[in-house]
Coordinates of C-alpha atoms and ligand atoms in Angstrom, one line a residue:
X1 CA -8.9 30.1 0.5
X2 CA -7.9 26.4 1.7
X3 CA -6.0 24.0 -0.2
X4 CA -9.6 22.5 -1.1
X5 CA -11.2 25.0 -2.5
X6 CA -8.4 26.4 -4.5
X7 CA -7.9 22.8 -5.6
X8 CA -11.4 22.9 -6.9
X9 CA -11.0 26.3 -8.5
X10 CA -7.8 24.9 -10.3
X11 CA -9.9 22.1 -11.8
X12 CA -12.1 24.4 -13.7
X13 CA -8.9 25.1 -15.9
X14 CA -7.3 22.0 -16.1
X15 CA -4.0 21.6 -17.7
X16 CA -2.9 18.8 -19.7
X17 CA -1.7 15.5 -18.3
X18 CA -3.6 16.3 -14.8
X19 CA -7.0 14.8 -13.7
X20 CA -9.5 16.0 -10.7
X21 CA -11.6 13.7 -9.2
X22 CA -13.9 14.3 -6.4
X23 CA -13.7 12.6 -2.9
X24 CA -16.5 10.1 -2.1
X25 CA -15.0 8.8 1.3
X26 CA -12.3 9.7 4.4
X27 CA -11.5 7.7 7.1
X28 CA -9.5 8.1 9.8
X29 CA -7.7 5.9 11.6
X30 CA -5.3 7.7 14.3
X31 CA -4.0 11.0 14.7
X32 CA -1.5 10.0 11.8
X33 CA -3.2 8.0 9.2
X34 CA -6.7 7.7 7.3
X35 CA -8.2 6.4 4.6
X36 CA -10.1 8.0 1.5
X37 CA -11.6 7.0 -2.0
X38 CA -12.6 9.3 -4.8
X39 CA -14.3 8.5 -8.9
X40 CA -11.8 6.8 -11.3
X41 CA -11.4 9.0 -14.1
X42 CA -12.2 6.9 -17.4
X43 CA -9.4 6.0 -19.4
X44 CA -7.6 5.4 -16.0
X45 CA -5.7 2.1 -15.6
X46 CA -3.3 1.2 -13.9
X47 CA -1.9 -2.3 -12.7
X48 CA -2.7 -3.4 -9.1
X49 CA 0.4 -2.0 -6.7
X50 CA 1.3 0.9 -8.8
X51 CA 1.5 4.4 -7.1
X52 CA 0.5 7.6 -9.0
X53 CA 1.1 11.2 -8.1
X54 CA -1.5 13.1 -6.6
X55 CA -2.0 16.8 -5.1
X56 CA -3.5 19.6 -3.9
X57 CA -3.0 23.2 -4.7
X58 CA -1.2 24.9 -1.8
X59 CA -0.5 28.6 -2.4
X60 CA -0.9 29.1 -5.8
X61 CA 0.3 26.0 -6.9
X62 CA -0.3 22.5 -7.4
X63 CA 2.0 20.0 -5.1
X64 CA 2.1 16.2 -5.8
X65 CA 3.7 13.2 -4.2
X66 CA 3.7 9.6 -5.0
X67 CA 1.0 7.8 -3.4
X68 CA 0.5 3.6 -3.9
X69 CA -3.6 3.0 -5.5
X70 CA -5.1 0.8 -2.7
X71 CA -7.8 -0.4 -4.1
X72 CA -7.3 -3.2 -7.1
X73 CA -7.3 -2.6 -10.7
X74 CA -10.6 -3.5 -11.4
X75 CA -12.6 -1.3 -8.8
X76 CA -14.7 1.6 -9.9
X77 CA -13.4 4.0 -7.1
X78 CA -9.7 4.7 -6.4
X79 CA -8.7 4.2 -3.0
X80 CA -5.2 6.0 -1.0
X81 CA -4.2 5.1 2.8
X82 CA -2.2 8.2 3.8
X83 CA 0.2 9.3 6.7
X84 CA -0.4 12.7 8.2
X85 CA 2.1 14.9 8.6
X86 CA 1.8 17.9 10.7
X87 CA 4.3 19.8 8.7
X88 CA 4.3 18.1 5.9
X89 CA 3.7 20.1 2.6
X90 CA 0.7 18.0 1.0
X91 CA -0.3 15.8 4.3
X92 CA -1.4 19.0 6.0
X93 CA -3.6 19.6 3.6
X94 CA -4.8 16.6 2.4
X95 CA -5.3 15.6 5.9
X96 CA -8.5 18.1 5.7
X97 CA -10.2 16.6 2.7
X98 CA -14.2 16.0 3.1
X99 CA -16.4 14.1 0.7
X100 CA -16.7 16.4 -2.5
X101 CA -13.6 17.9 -2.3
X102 CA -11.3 17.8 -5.3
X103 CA -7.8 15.8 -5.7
X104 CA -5.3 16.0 -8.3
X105 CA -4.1 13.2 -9.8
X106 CA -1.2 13.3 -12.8
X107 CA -2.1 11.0 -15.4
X108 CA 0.9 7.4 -15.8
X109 CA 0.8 5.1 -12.8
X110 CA 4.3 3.5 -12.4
X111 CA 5.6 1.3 -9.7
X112 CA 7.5 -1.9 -9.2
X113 CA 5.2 -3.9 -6.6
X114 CA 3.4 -5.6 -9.5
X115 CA 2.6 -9.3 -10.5
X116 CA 4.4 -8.8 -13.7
X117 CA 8.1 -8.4 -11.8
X118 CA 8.0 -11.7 -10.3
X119 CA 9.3 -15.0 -12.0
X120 CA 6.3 -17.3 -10.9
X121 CA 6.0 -19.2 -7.6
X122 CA 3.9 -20.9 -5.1
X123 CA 3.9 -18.4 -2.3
X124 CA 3.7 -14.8 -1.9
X125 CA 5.0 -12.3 1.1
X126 CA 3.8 -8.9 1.2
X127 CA 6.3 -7.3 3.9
X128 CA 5.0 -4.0 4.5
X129 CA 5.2 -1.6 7.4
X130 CA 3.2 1.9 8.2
X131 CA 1.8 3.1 5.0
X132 CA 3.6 0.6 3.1
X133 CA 0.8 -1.4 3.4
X134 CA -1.1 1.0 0.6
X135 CA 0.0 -1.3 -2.9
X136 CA -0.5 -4.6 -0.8
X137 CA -4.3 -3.6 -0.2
X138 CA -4.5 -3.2 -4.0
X139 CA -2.8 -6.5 -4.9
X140 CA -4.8 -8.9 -2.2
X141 CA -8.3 -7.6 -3.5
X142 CA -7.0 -8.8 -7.0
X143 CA -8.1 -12.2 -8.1
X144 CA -4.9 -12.3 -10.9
X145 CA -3.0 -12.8 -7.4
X146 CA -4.6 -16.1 -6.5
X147 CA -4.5 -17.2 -10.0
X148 CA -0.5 -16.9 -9.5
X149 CA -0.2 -17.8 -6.1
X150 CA -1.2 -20.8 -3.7
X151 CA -0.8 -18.5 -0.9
X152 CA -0.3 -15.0 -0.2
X153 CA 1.2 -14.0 3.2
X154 CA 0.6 -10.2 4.1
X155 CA 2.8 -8.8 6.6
X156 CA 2.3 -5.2 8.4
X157 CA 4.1 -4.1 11.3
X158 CA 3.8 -0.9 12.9
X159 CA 4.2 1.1 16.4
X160 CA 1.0 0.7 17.7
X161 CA -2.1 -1.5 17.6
X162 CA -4.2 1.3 16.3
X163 CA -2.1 1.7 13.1
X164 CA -3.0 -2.0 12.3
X165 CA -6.9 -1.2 11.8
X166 CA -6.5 -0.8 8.1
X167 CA -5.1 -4.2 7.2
X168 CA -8.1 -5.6 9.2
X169 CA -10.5 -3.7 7.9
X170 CA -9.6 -5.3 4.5
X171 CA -9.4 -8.6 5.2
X172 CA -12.8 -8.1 7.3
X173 CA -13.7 -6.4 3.6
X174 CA -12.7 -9.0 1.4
X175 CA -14.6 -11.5 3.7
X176 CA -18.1 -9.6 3.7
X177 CA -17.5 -9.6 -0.7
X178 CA -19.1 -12.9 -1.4
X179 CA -17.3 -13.2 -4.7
X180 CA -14.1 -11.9 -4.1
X181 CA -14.0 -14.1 -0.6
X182 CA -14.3 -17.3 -2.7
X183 CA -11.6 -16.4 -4.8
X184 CA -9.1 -15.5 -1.7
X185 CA -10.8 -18.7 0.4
X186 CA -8.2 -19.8 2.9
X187 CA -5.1 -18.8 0.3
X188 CA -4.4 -15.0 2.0
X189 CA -2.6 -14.7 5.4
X190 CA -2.2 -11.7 7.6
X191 CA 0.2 -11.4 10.1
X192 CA 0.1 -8.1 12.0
X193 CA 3.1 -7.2 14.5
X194 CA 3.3 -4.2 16.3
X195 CA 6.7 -2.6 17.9
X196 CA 6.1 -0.5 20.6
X197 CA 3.0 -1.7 22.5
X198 CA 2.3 -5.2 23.8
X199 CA 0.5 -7.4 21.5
X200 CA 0.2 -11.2 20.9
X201 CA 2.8 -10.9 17.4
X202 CA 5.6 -8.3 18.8
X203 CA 8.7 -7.5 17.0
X204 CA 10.3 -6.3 13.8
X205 CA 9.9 -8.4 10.9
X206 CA 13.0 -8.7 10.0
X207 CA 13.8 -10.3 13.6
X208 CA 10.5 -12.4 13.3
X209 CA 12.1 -13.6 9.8
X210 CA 15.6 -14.1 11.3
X211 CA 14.2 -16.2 14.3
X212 CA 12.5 -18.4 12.4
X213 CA 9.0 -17.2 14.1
X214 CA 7.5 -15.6 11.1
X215 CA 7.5 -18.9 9.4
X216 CA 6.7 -21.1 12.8
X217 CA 3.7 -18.6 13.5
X218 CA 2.2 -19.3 9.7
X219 CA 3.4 -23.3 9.8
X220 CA 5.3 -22.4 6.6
X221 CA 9.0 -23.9 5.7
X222 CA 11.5 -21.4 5.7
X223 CA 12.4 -19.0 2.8
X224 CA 13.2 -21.3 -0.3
X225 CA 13.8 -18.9 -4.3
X226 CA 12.1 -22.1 -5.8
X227 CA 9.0 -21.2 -4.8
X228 CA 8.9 -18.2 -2.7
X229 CA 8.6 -14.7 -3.9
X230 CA 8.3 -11.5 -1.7
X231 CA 7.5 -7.6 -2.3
X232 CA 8.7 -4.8 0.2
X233 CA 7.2 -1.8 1.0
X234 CA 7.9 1.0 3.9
X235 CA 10.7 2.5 5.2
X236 CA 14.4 2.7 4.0
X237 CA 15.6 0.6 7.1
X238 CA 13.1 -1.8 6.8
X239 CA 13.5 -2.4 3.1
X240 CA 17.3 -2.4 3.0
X241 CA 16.8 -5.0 6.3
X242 CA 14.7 -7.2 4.8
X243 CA 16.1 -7.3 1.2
X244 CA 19.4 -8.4 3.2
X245 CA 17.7 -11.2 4.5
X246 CA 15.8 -12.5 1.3
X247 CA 19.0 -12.3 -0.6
X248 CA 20.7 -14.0 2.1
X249 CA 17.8 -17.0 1.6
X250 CA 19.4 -17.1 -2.0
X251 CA 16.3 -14.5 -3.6
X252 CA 17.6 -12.1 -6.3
X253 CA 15.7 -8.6 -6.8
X254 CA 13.7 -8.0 -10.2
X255 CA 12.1 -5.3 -11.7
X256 CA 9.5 -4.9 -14.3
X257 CA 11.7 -5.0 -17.1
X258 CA 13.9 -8.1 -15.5
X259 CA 11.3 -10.2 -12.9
X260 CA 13.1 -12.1 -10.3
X261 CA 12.4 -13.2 -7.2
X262 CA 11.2 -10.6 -5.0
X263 CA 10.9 -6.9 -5.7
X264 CA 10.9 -3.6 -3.4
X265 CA 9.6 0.1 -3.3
X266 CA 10.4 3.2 -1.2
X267 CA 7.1 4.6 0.3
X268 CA 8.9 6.9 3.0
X269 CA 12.1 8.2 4.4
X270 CA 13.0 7.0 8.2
Ligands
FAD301 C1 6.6 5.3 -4.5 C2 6.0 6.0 -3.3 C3 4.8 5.6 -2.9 C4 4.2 6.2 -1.7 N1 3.0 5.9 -1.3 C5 2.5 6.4 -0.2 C6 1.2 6.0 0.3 O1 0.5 5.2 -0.3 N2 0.7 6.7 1.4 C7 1.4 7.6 2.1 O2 0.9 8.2 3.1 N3 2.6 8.0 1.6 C8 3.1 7.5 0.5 N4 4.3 7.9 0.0 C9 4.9 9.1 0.7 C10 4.3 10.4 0.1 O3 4.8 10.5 -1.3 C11 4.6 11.6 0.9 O4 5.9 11.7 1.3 C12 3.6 11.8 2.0 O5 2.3 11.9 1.6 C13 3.9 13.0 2.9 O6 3.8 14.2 2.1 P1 4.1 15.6 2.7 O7 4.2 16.5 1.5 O8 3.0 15.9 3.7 O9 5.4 15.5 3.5 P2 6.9 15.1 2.8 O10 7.7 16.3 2.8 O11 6.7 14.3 1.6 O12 7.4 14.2 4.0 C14 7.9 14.8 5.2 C15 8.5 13.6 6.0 O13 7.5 12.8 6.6 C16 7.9 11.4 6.6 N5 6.9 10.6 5.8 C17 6.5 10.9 4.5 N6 5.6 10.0 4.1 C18 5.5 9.1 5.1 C19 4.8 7.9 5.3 N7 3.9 7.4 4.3 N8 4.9 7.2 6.5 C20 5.8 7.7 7.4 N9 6.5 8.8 7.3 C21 6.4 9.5 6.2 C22 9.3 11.4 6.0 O14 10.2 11.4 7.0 C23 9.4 12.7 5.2 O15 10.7 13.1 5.2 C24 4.9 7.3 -1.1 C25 6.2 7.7 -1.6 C26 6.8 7.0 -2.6 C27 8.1 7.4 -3.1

């Protein structure tokens, strides 16, 4: 039996604390990442940029990881933007899901990326790279984050070209919603940057940042802790990079019980 079906066979017996929900949607993007939405369990909330655990049963039994909710807090459907690992324990097998299929999901959504962590400001960055875009594509389709911010600048930077689809798709998404678009209006900014392949926006961020071209490319002042505030999501060296820099522009890091200026999450090792 796949990981599917003994997912689904699990879910018949359910044990506390643990909800199945069943796949409505899978998209994939590259040979590495796609895209998928299943119900909302009732009862369910969570805050826009929180991560949950959720899982598949492999063998005989289940395995979670921590995955950020894409989609904002008020949607119907939950949404997850996943790597694919070719080894990896749950990727492997989540990689296979088809509409119908059942996912785990344990039951408290936690996280720090979330409104509530920041001190208020005027301007917003997102820094995000790879699938640390995931709790950004929940917080820009949330109108609470243009009540709070005159701008909202979402960063993504990846290899390749290909791995930047999903953070166009959105903001290609958010324009076609005729209400949510006239809440977002001209207030969010995407800047995509990729690495490894030529493109108009090359480099990391943190070089783009250091430069000065990040903030010449938007026709935004430089980093100022009165009114800017920032969230950081991907990998270790990316986060740790970028932190450096925002402290070094005189930002302090918060946390939901202590908001400050700018606040950071782990999505992956490397
Ligand atoms: C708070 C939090 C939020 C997360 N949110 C997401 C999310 O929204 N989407 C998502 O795909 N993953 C996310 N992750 C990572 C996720 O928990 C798993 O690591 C990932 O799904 C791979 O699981 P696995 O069992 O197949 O392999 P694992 O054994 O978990 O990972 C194997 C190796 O693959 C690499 N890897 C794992 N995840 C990623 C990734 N996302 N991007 C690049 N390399 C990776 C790492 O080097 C890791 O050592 C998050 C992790 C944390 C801690």
């Amino acid at each position: 039996m796949n990981a599917p079906a003994k997912t689904e066979e699990f879910a018949t017996n359910l044990p506390a604390g643990v909800y199945a929900e069943t796949v409505l949607s899978v998209t994939h993007y590259t040979d590495y990442l796609f895209r998928f939405t299943m119900t909302r369990p009732a009862g369910f909330r969570f805050r826009s940029g929180e991560f949950a655990m959720i899982g598949l049963v492999v063998g005989d039994k289940p395995i979670y990881r921590a995955y950020s909710i894409a989609s904002p807090a008020w949607s119907e459907e939950l949404e997850f933007f996943s790597i694919k690992v070719p080894d990896g324990p749950l990727t492997q097998h989540l990689q296979k899901i088809k509409p119908g299929d059942k996912v785990l999901m344990r039951k408290k959504p936690t996280g720090t990326l979330v409104l509530d962590a920041l001190v208020p400001g005027k301007r917003l960055y997102m820094f995000s790279t790879g699938t640390g875009i995931a709790p950004f594509a929940s917080l820009i389709r949330d109108p609470e984050t243009y009540e709070k911010y005159e701008e909202v600048i979402l960063t993504h930077t990846c290899r390749e070209v290909a791995e930047l689809k999903y953070g166009f798709d959105l903001v290609e998404e958010i324009r076609a919603d005729e209400m949510l678009n006239e809440i977002v209006g001209d207030k969010l900014k995407h800047y995509a940057t990729v690495t490894r392949e030529d493109y108009p926006f090359k480099g990391r961020i943190t070089d783009l940042i250091e430069s000065g071209k990040l903030f010449a490319d938007l026709g935004v002042p430089p980093l100022d802790p009165a009114v800017d505030r920032a969230m950081i999501c991907g990998s270790m060296t990316m986060i740790r990079d970028t932190a450096a820099l925002l402290e070094k522009a005189g930002l302090t890091e918060g946390a939901n019980n202590n908001p400050a200026e700018f606040v950071i999450e782990r999505a992956f090792v490397g």
